[in-house]
CSV table of C-alpha atoms in Angstrom, one decimal:
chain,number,residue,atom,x,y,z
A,1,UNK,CA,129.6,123.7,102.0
A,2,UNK,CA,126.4,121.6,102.4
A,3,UNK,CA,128.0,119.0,100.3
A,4,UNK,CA,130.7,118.7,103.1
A,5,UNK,CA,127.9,118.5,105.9
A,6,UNK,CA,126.3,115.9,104.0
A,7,UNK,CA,129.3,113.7,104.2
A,8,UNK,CA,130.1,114.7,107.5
A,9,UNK,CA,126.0,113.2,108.6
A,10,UNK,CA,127.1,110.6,106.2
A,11,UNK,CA,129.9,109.5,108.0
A,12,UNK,CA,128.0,109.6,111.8
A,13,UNK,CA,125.4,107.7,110.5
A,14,UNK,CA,127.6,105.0,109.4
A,15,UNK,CA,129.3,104.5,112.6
A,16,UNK,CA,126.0,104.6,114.7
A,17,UNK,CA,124.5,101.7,112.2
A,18,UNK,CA,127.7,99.5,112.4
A,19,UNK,CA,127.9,100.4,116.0
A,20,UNK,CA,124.4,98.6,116.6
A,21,UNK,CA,125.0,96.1,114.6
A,22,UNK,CA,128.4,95.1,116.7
A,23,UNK,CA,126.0,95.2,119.4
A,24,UNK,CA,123.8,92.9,117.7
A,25,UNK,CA,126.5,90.8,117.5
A,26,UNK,CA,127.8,90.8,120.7
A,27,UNK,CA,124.6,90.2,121.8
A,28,UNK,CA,124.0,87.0,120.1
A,29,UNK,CA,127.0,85.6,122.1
A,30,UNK,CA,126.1,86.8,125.4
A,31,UNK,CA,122.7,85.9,125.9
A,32,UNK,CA,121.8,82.6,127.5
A,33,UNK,CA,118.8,81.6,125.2
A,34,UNK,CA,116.9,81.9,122.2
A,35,UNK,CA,114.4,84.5,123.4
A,36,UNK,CA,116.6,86.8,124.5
A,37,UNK,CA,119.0,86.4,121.6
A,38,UNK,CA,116.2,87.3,119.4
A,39,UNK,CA,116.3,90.5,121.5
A,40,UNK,CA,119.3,91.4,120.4
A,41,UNK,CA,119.0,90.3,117.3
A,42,UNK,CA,115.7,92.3,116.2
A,43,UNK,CA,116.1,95.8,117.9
A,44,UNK,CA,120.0,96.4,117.2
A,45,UNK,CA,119.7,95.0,113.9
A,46,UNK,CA,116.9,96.6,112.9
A,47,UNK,CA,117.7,99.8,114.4
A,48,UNK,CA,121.3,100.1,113.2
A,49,UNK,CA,120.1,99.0,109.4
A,50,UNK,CA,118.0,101.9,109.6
A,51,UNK,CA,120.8,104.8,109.8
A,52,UNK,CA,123.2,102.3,107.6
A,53,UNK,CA,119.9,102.9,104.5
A,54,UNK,CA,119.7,106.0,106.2
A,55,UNK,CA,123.2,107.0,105.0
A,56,UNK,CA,122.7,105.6,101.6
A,57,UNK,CA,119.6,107.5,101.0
A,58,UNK,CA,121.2,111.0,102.3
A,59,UNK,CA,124.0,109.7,99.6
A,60,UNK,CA,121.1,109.6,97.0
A,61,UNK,CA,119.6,112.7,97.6
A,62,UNK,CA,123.2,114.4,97.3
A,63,UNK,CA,123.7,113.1,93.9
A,64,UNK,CA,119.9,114.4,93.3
A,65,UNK,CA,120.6,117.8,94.4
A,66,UNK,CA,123.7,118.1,92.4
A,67,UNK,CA,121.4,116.6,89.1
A,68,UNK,CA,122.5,113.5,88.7
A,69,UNK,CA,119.2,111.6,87.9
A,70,UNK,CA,120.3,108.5,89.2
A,71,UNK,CA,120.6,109.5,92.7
A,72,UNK,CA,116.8,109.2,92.6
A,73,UNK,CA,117.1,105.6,91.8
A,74,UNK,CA,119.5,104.7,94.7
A,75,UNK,CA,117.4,106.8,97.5
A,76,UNK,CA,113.8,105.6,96.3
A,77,UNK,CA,115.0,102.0,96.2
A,78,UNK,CA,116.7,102.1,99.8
A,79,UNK,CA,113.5,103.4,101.4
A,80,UNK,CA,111.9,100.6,100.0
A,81,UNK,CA,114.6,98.6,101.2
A,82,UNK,CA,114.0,99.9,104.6
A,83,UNK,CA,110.3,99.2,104.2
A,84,UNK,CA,110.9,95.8,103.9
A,85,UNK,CA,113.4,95.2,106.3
A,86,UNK,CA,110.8,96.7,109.3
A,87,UNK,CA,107.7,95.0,108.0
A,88,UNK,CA,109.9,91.8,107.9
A,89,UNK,CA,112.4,91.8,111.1
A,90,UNK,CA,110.0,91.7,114.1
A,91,UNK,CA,107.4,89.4,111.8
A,92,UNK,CA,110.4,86.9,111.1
A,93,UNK,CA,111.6,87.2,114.8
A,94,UNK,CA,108.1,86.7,115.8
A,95,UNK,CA,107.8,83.1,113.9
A,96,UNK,CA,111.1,82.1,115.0
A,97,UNK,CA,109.7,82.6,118.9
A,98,UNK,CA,106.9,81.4,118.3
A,99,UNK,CA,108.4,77.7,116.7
A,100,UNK,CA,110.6,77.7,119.7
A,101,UNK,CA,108.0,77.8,122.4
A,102,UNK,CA,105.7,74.9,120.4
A,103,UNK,CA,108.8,72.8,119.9
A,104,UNK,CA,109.4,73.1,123.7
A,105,UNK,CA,112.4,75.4,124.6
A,106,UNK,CA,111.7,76.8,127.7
A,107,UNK,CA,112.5,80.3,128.3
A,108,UNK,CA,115.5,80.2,130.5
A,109,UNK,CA,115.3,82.0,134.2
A,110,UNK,CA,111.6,83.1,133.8
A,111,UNK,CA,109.9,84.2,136.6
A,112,UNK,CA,106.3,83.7,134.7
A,113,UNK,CA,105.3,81.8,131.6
A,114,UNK,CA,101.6,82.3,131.0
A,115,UNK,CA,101.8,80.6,127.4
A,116,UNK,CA,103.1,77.3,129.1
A,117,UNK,CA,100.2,74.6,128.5
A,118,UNK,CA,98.0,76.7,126.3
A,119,UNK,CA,99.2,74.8,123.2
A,120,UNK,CA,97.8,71.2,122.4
A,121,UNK,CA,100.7,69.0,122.2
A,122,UNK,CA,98.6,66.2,120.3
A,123,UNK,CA,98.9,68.1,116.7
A,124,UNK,CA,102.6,67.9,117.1
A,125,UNK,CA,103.5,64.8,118.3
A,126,UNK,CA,101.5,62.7,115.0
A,127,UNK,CA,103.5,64.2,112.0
A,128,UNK,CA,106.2,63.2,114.1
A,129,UNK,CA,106.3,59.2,114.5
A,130,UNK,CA,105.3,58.3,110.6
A,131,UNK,CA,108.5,59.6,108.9
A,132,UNK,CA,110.7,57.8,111.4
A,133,UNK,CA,108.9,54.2,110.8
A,134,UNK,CA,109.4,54.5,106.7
A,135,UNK,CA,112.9,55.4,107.5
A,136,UNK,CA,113.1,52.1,109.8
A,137,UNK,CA,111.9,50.1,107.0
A,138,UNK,CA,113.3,51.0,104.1
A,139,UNK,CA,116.5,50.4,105.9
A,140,UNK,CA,115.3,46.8,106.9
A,141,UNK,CA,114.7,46.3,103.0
A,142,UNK,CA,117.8,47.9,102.1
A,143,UNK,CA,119.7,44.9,104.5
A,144,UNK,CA,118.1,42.5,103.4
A,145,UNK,CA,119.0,43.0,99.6
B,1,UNK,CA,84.9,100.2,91.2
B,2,UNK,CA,86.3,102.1,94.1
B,3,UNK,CA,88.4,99.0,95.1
B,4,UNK,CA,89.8,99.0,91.4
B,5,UNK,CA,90.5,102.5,91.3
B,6,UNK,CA,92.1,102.2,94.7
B,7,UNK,CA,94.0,99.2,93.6
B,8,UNK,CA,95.0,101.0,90.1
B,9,UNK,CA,96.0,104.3,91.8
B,10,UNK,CA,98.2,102.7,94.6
B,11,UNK,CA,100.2,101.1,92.0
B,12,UNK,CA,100.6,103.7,89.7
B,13,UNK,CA,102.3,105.3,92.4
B,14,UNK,CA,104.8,102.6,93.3
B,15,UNK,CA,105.4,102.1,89.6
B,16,UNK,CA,106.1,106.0,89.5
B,17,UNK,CA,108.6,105.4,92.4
B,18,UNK,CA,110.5,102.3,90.9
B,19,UNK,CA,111.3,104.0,87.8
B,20,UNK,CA,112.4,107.4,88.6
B,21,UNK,CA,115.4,108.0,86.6
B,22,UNK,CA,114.2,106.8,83.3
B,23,UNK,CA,114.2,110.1,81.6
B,24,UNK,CA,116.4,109.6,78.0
B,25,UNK,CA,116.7,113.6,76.6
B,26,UNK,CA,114.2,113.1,73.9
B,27,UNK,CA,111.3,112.3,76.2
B,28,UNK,CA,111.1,113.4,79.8
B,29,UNK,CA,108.6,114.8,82.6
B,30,UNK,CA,109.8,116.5,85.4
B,31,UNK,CA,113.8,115.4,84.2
B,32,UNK,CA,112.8,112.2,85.9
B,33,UNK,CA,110.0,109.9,83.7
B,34,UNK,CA,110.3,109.2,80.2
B,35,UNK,CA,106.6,109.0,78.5
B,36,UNK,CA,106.7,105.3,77.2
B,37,UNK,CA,107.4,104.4,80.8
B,38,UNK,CA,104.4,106.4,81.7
B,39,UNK,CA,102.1,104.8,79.3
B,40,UNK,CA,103.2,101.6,79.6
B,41,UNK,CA,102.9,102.3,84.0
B,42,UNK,CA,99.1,102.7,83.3
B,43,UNK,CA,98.8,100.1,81.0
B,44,UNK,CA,99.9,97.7,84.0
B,45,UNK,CA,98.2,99.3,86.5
B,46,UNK,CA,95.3,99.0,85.4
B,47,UNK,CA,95.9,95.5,84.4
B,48,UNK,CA,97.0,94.8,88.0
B,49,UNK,CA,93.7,96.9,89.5
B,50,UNK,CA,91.6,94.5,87.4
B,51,UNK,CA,93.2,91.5,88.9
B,52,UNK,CA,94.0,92.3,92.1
B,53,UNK,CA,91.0,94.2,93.3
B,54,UNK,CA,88.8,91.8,95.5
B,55,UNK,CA,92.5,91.0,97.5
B,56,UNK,CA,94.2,94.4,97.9
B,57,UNK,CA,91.0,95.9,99.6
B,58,UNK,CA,88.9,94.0,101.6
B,59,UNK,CA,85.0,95.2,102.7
B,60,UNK,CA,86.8,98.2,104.7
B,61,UNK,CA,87.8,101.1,103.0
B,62,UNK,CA,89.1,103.1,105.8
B,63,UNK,CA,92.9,103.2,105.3
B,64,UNK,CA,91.7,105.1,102.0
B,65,UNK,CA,91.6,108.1,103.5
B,66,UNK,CA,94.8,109.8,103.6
B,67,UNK,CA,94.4,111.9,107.0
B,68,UNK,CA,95.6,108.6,108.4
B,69,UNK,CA,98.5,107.8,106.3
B,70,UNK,CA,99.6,111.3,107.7
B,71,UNK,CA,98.9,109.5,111.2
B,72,UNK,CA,100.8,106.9,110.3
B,73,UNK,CA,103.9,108.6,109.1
B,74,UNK,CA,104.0,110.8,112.6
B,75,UNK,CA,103.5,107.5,114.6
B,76,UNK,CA,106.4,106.2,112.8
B,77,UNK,CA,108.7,109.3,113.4
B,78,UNK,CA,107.8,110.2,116.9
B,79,UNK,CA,106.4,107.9,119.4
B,80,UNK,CA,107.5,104.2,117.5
B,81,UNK,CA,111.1,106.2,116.8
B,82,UNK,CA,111.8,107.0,120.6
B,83,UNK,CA,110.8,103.8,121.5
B,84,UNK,CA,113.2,101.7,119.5
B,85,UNK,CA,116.2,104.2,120.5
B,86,UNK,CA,115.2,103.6,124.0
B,87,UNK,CA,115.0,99.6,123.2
B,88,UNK,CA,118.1,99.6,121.4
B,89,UNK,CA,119.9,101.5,125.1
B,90,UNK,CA,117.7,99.0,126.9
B,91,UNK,CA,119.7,95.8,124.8
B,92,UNK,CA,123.3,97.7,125.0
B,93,UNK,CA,123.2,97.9,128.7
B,94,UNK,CA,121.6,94.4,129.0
B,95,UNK,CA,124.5,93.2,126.6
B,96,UNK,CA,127.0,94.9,129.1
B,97,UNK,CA,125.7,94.2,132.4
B,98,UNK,CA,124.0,90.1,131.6
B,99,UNK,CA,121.5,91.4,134.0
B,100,UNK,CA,118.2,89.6,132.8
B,101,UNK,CA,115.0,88.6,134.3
B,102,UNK,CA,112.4,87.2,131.7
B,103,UNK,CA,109.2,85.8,131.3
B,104,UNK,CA,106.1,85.3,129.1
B,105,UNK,CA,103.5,87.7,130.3
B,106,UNK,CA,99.9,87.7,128.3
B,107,UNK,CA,98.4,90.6,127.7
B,108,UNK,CA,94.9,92.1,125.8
B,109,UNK,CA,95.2,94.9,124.1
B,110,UNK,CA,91.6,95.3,122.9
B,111,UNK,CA,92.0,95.9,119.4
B,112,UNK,CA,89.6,94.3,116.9
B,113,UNK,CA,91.1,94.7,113.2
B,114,UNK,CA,94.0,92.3,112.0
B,115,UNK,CA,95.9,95.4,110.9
B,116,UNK,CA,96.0,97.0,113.8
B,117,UNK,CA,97.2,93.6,115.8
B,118,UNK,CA,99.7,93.3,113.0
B,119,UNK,CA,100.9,96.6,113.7
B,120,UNK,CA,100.9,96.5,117.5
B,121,UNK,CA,102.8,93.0,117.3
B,122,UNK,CA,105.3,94.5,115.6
B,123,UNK,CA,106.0,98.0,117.5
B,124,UNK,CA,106.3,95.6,120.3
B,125,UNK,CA,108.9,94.0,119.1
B,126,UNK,CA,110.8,96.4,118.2
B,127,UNK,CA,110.4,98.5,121.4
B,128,UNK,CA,111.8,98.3,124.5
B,129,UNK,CA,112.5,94.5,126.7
B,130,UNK,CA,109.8,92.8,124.8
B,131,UNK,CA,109.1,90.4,122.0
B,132,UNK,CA,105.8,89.2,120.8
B,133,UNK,CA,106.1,85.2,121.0
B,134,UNK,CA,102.3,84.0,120.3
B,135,UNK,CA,99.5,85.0,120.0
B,136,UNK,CA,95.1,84.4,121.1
B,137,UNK,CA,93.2,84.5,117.7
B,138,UNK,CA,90.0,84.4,119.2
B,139,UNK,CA,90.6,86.8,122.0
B,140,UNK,CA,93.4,88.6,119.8
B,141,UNK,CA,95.2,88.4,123.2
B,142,UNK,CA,99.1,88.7,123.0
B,143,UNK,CA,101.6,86.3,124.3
B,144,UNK,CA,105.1,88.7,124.9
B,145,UNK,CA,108.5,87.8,126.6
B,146,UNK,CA,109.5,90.4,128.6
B,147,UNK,CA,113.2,90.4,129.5
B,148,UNK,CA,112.7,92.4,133.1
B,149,UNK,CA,109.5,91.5,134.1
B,150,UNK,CA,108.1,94.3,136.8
B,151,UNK,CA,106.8,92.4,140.1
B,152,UNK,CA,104.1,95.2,140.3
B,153,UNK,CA,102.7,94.3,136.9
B,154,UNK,CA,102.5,90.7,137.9
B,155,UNK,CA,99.6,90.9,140.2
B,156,UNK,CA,96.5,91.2,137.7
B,157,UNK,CA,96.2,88.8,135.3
B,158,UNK,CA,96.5,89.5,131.7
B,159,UNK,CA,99.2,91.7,132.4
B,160,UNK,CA,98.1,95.6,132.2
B,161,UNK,CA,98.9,96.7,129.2
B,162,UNK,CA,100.4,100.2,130.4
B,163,UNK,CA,103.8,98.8,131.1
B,164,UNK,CA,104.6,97.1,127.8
B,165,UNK,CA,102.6,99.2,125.0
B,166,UNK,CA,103.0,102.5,126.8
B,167,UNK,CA,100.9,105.0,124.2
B,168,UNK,CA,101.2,102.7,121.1
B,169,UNK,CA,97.2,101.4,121.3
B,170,UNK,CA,95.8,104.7,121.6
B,171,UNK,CA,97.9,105.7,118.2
B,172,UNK,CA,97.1,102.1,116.7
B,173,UNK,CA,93.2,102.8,117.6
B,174,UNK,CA,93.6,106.6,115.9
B,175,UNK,CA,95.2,104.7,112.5
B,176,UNK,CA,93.7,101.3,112.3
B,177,UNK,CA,89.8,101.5,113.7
Protein backbone atom coordinates (compact mmCIF):
# COMPACT_ATOMS: atom_id res chain seq x y z
CA UNK A 1 0.00 0.00 0.00
CA UNK A 2 2.58 2.82 0.77
CA UNK A 3 4.73 1.38 -1.86
CA UNK A 4 1.82 2.24 -4.38
CA UNK A 5 1.57 5.93 -2.87
CA UNK A 6 5.10 6.29 -3.34
CA UNK A 7 4.91 5.66 -6.95
CA UNK A 8 1.85 7.44 -7.25
CA UNK A 9 4.02 10.98 -5.55
CA UNK A 10 6.52 9.57 -7.82
CA UNK A 11 4.77 9.95 -10.78
CA UNK A 12 3.24 13.78 -9.92
CA UNK A 13 6.48 14.85 -9.17
CA UNK A 14 7.74 13.85 -12.45
CA UNK A 15 5.24 15.63 -14.41
CA UNK A 16 5.47 18.92 -12.29
CA UNK A 17 9.46 18.92 -12.92
CA UNK A 18 9.15 18.25 -16.72
CA UNK A 19 6.29 20.57 -16.73
CA UNK A 20 8.66 23.52 -15.53
CA UNK A 21 11.23 22.69 -17.43
CA UNK A 22 8.94 22.87 -20.83
CA UNK A 23 8.22 26.19 -19.36
CA UNK A 24 11.75 26.85 -19.23
CA UNK A 25 11.90 26.13 -22.55
CA UNK A 26 9.26 27.92 -23.88
CA UNK A 27 10.50 30.66 -22.16
CA UNK A 28 13.80 30.88 -23.69
CA UNK A 29 11.98 31.37 -27.14
CA UNK A 30 9.57 33.92 -26.12
CA UNK A 31 11.41 36.41 -24.36
CA UNK A 32 12.87 39.36 -26.23
CA UNK A 33 16.35 39.53 -24.48
CA UNK A 34 19.01 38.16 -22.47
CA UNK A 35 17.85 39.37 -19.06
CA UNK A 36 14.63 38.18 -19.22
CA UNK A 37 15.61 34.84 -20.80
CA UNK A 38 17.73 34.31 -17.94
CA UNK A 39 14.37 34.62 -15.99
CA UNK A 40 13.10 31.82 -17.38
CA UNK A 41 15.93 30.09 -17.51
CA UNK A 42 16.94 30.15 -13.69
CA UNK A 43 13.51 29.86 -11.76
CA UNK A 44 11.75 27.15 -14.03
CA UNK A 45 14.84 25.31 -14.33
CA UNK A 46 15.78 25.34 -11.07
CA UNK A 47 12.51 24.83 -9.63
CA UNK A 48 11.40 21.97 -11.81
CA UNK A 49 15.00 20.07 -11.22
CA UNK A 50 14.08 20.24 -7.77
CA UNK A 51 10.86 17.79 -7.79
CA UNK A 52 12.64 15.82 -10.90
CA UNK A 53 15.76 14.97 -7.76
CA UNK A 54 12.99 15.17 -5.71
CA UNK A 55 11.38 12.04 -7.33
CA UNK A 56 14.58 10.26 -7.48
CA UNK A 57 15.31 10.62 -3.91
CA UNK A 58 11.60 9.51 -2.82
CA UNK A 59 12.74 6.50 -5.28
CA UNK A 60 15.78 6.03 -2.98
CA UNK A 61 14.29 6.09 0.14
CA UNK A 62 11.71 3.34 -1.21
CA UNK A 63 14.41 0.97 -1.97
CA UNK A 64 15.84 1.94 1.71
CA UNK A 65 12.72 1.17 3.35
CA UNK A 66 12.36 -2.11 1.67
CA UNK A 67 16.41 -2.87 2.71
CA UNK A 68 18.04 -2.52 -0.11
CA UNK A 69 21.25 -0.67 0.92
CA UNK A 70 21.87 0.89 -2.13
CA UNK A 71 18.87 3.02 -2.13
CA UNK A 72 20.93 5.04 0.45
CA UNK A 73 23.50 5.73 -2.20
CA UNK A 74 21.11 6.96 -4.94
CA UNK A 75 19.03 9.40 -2.36
CA UNK A 76 22.22 10.79 -0.44
CA UNK A 77 23.92 11.55 -3.78
CA UNK A 78 20.77 13.38 -5.40
CA UNK A 79 20.46 15.73 -2.46
CA UNK A 80 23.86 16.54 -3.02
CA UNK A 81 23.06 16.87 -6.46
CA UNK A 82 20.40 19.24 -5.58
CA UNK A 83 22.79 21.15 -3.41
CA UNK A 84 24.80 21.88 -6.10
CA UNK A 85 22.50 22.69 -8.67
CA UNK A 86 20.90 25.68 -6.21
CA UNK A 87 24.20 27.01 -5.01
CA UNK A 88 25.16 27.00 -8.73
CA UNK A 89 22.04 28.13 -11.00
CA UNK A 90 21.31 31.71 -9.69
CA UNK A 91 25.44 32.19 -9.07
CA UNK A 92 26.01 31.05 -12.93
CA UNK A 93 22.87 33.17 -14.10
CA UNK A 94 24.20 35.94 -12.06
CA UNK A 95 27.79 36.00 -13.98
CA UNK A 96 26.12 35.60 -17.24
CA UNK A 97 23.98 39.06 -16.42
CA UNK A 98 26.44 40.47 -15.15
CA UNK A 99 28.98 39.91 -18.56
CA UNK A 100 26.07 41.11 -20.50
CA UNK A 101 25.64 44.48 -18.98
CA UNK A 102 29.70 45.19 -19.04
CA UNK A 103 29.88 44.11 -22.67
CA UNK A 104 26.97 46.52 -23.35
CA UNK A 105 23.62 44.81 -24.07
CA UNK A 106 21.09 46.94 -22.98
CA UNK A 107 18.23 45.71 -21.28
CA UNK A 108 15.48 45.89 -23.76
CA UNK A 109 12.08 48.06 -22.84
CA UNK A 110 13.44 49.32 -19.45
CA UNK A 111 11.77 51.87 -17.81
CA UNK A 112 14.94 52.49 -15.38
CA UNK A 113 18.62 51.39 -15.53
CA UNK A 114 20.47 52.62 -12.50
CA UNK A 115 23.60 50.42 -13.29
CA UNK A 116 23.96 52.32 -16.73
CA UNK A 117 27.34 54.41 -16.45
CA UNK A 118 28.53 53.02 -13.14
CA UNK A 119 31.11 50.76 -14.91
CA UNK A 120 34.45 52.29 -16.21
CA UNK A 121 34.56 51.46 -19.77
CA UNK A 122 38.46 52.19 -20.00
CA UNK A 123 39.48 48.53 -18.36
CA UNK A 124 37.61 47.02 -21.23
CA UNK A 125 38.25 48.70 -24.18
CA UNK A 126 42.60 47.98 -23.79
CA UNK A 127 42.64 44.08 -23.75
CA UNK A 128 40.62 44.74 -26.59
CA UNK A 129 42.79 46.44 -29.52
CA UNK A 130 46.34 44.37 -28.90
CA UNK A 131 45.03 40.92 -30.06
CA UNK A 132 43.52 42.35 -33.21
CA UNK A 133 46.95 44.17 -34.32
CA UNK A 134 49.20 40.74 -33.90
CA UNK A 135 46.42 39.16 -35.90
CA UNK A 136 46.90 42.10 -38.63
CA UNK A 137 50.44 41.39 -38.71
CA UNK A 138 51.07 38.08 -38.74
CA UNK A 139 48.75 38.02 -41.71
CA UNK A 140 50.94 40.74 -43.46
CA UNK A 141 53.96 38.34 -42.81
CA UNK A 142 52.15 35.41 -43.77
CA UNK A 143 51.54 37.37 -47.58
CA UNK A 144 54.46 38.35 -47.92
CA UNK A 145 56.12 34.76 -47.72
CA UNK B 1 42.44 23.97 17.14
CA UNK B 2 38.79 24.71 17.04
CA UNK B 3 39.03 25.63 13.32
CA UNK B 4 40.78 22.03 12.83
CA UNK B 5 38.31 20.28 14.76
CA UNK B 6 35.54 22.14 12.87
CA UNK B 7 37.19 21.43 9.62
CA UNK B 8 37.88 17.60 10.65
CA UNK B 9 34.34 17.10 11.98
CA UNK B 10 32.43 18.70 8.93
CA UNK B 11 34.15 16.33 6.76
CA UNK B 12 33.82 13.36 8.57
CA UNK B 13 30.28 13.92 8.08
CA UNK B 14 30.21 14.33 4.29
CA UNK B 15 32.56 11.41 4.08
CA UNK B 16 29.89 9.45 6.24
CA UNK B 17 27.22 10.60 3.67
CA UNK B 18 29.19 9.69 0.33
CA UNK B 19 29.74 6.25 1.41
CA UNK B 20 26.64 4.94 2.84
CA UNK B 21 26.14 1.63 1.35
CA UNK B 22 29.50 0.19 1.84
CA UNK B 23 28.51 -2.36 4.37
CA UNK B 24 30.08 -6.03 2.94
CA UNK B 25 28.33 -8.82 5.72
CA UNK B 26 31.50 -9.38 7.50
CA UNK B 27 31.96 -5.83 8.74
CA UNK B 28 29.14 -3.42 9.13
CA UNK B 29 27.62 -0.54 11.46
CA UNK B 30 24.31 0.33 11.41
CA UNK B 31 23.85 -2.17 7.98
CA UNK B 32 25.21 0.87 6.28
CA UNK B 33 29.32 1.55 6.92
CA UNK B 34 31.80 -1.03 6.72
CA UNK B 35 34.76 -0.34 9.45
CA UNK B 36 37.76 0.01 7.02
CA UNK B 37 35.77 2.74 5.46
CA UNK B 38 35.39 4.28 8.75
CA UNK B 39 39.04 4.20 9.67
CA UNK B 40 40.21 5.09 6.67
CA UNK B 41 37.19 8.32 6.72
CA UNK B 42 39.12 9.61 9.81
CA UNK B 43 42.34 9.03 8.57
CA UNK B 44 41.46 11.66 5.68
CA UNK B 45 39.62 13.86 7.66
CA UNK B 46 41.89 14.57 9.66
CA UNK B 47 44.44 14.86 7.04
CA UNK B 48 42.05 17.30 5.25
CA UNK B 49 41.41 19.37 8.80
CA UNK B 50 45.22 19.82 8.95
CA UNK B 51 45.31 21.27 5.51
CA UNK B 52 42.36 23.00 5.09
CA UNK B 53 41.93 24.68 8.39
CA UNK B 54 43.01 28.44 7.96
CA UNK B 55 40.49 28.41 4.48
CA UNK B 56 37.39 26.57 5.59
CA UNK B 57 36.83 28.86 8.67
CA UNK B 58 37.79 32.27 8.55
CA UNK B 59 38.19 34.57 12.04
CA UNK B 60 34.23 34.09 12.55
CA UNK B 61 33.09 31.13 14.06
CA UNK B 62 29.48 31.84 14.19
CA UNK B 63 27.94 29.41 11.60
CA UNK B 64 29.38 26.80 14.21
CA UNK B 65 26.66 26.81 16.17
CA UNK B 66 24.01 24.64 15.01
CA UNK B 67 20.82 26.64 16.25
CA UNK B 68 21.32 28.34 12.96
CA UNK B 69 21.82 25.51 10.61
CA UNK B 70 18.30 24.70 12.08
CA UNK B 71 17.48 28.42 10.85
CA UNK B 72 18.78 27.72 7.79
CA UNK B 73 17.01 24.58 7.00
CA UNK B 74 13.35 26.31 7.91
CA UNK B 75 14.35 29.37 5.71
CA UNK B 76 14.94 27.02 2.99
CA UNK B 77 11.60 25.05 3.40
CA UNK B 78 9.25 27.96 4.22
CA UNK B 79 9.71 31.44 3.34
CA UNK B 80 12.67 30.79 0.24
CA UNK B 81 10.24 27.66 -0.88
CA UNK B 82 7.00 29.87 -1.28
CA UNK B 83 8.79 32.30 -2.94
CA UNK B 84 10.26 30.29 -5.84
CA UNK B 85 6.70 28.60 -6.40
CA UNK B 86 5.30 32.01 -6.60
CA UNK B 87 8.35 33.02 -9.05
CA UNK B 88 7.97 30.10 -11.00
CA UNK B 89 3.73 31.23 -11.51
CA UNK B 90 5.14 34.73 -11.93
CA UNK B 91 7.43 33.33 -15.27
CA UNK B 92 4.43 30.85 -16.53
CA UNK B 93 2.04 33.71 -16.86
CA UNK B 94 4.73 36.10 -18.08
CA UNK B 95 5.62 33.23 -20.64
CA UNK B 96 1.84 33.15 -21.59
CA UNK B 97 0.83 36.63 -21.66
CA UNK B 98 4.67 38.48 -23.13
CA UNK B 99 3.53 41.11 -20.80
CA UNK B 100 6.89 42.56 -19.54
CA UNK B 101 8.09 45.80 -18.09
CA UNK B 102 11.82 45.70 -16.97
CA UNK B 103 14.47 47.58 -15.52
CA UNK B 104 17.66 47.71 -13.36
CA UNK B 105 16.60 49.03 -10.02
CA UNK B 106 19.67 49.37 -7.18
CA UNK B 107 18.93 48.62 -4.07
CA UNK B 108 20.84 48.35 -0.21
CA UNK B 109 20.05 45.80 1.74
CA UNK B 110 22.30 46.62 4.71
CA UNK B 111 23.97 43.48 5.27
CA UNK B 112 27.63 43.39 6.25
CA UNK B 113 29.00 39.72 5.98
CA UNK B 114 29.83 38.22 2.41
CA UNK B 115 27.70 35.19 3.34
CA UNK B 116 24.89 36.76 3.96
CA UNK B 117 25.19 38.92 0.53
CA UNK B 118 25.90 35.62 -1.10
CA UNK B 119 22.86 34.23 0.22
CA UNK B 120 20.55 37.17 -0.40
CA UNK B 121 21.91 37.45 -4.09
CA UNK B 122 20.92 34.25 -4.64
CA UNK B 123 17.23 33.97 -3.02
CA UNK B 124 16.77 36.87 -5.20
CA UNK B 125 17.30 35.24 -8.00
CA UNK B 126 15.42 32.63 -7.60
CA UNK B 127 12.37 34.54 -6.29
CA UNK B 128 9.88 36.23 -7.87
CA UNK B 129 10.52 38.98 -11.24
CA UNK B 130 13.97 39.62 -10.23
CA UNK B 131 17.59 38.70 -11.02
CA UNK B 132 20.60 39.96 -9.32
CA UNK B 133 22.88 41.53 -12.35
CA UNK B 134 25.79 43.39 -10.39
CA UNK B 135 26.70 44.28 -7.69
CA UNK B 136 28.45 47.59 -5.02
CA UNK B 137 31.37 45.97 -3.18
CA UNK B 138 32.05 48.80 -1.15
CA UNK B 139 28.57 49.67 -0.36
CA UNK B 140 27.49 45.90 -0.74
CA UNK B 141 24.65 47.59 -2.72
CA UNK B 142 22.72 45.31 -5.20
CA UNK B 143 22.22 45.95 -8.82
CA UNK B 144 18.69 43.72 -9.76
CA UNK B 145 16.56 43.56 -13.06
CA UNK B 146 13.25 43.58 -12.20
CA UNK B 147 10.90 42.36 -14.97
CA UNK B 148 7.61 44.58 -13.74
CA UNK B 149 9.07 47.41 -12.20
CA UNK B 150 6.30 49.09 -9.65
CA UNK B 151 5.99 52.96 -10.47
CA UNK B 152 5.42 53.43 -6.67
CA UNK B 153 8.78 51.89 -5.78
CA UNK B 154 10.45 54.17 -8.28
CA UNK B 155 10.27 57.35 -6.37
CA UNK B 156 13.13 57.00 -3.64
CA UNK B 157 16.27 56.26 -4.73
CA UNK B 158 17.93 53.03 -3.98
CA UNK B 159 14.88 51.34 -4.47
CA UNK B 160 13.19 50.23 -1.02
CA UNK B 161 13.93 47.09 -0.39
CA UNK B 162 10.38 45.83 0.78
CA UNK B 163 9.19 45.19 -2.70
CA UNK B 164 11.93 42.98 -3.98
CA UNK B 165 13.33 41.05 -0.78
CA UNK B 166 9.99 40.88 1.02
CA UNK B 167 11.06 39.05 4.59
CA UNK B 168 14.36 37.44 3.18
CA UNK B 169 16.95 40.13 5.13
CA UNK B 170 15.36 39.81 8.31
CA UNK B 171 15.92 35.74 8.01
CA UNK B 172 19.33 36.40 6.28
CA UNK B 173 20.22 38.82 9.45
CA UNK B 174 18.82 35.84 12.01
CA UNK B 175 21.37 33.19 9.98
CA UNK B 176 24.29 35.07 8.76
CA UNK B 177 25.14 38.11 11.44
Amino acid sequence: MISEIFEIVIYIFLAIGVFFNLLAGIGLLRFPDVYTRLHAGTKCTTFGSIFLIGSVILLGLRMWWNNDADGSILAIHSIVALVAILVTNPTGAHALARAAHRSGVEPYGAVVDDLKGTIKPKAESKPKKKPVKKKKTSTKKEEGK
Amino acid sequence: MIAFVITTIVCFITYLFLTTGSATADSDILGLWSQYEIIFGVVLSVISGVIARTIFVKESKRMANPAKWFIFLGYLVGPFFIGMAKANFDVAYRVITGKINPGIVRISPDLKTDLGITMLANSITLTPGTLTVDIDENKNDLYIHWINVKKEALEKKPVDCKYICGSFPKWIRRIAE
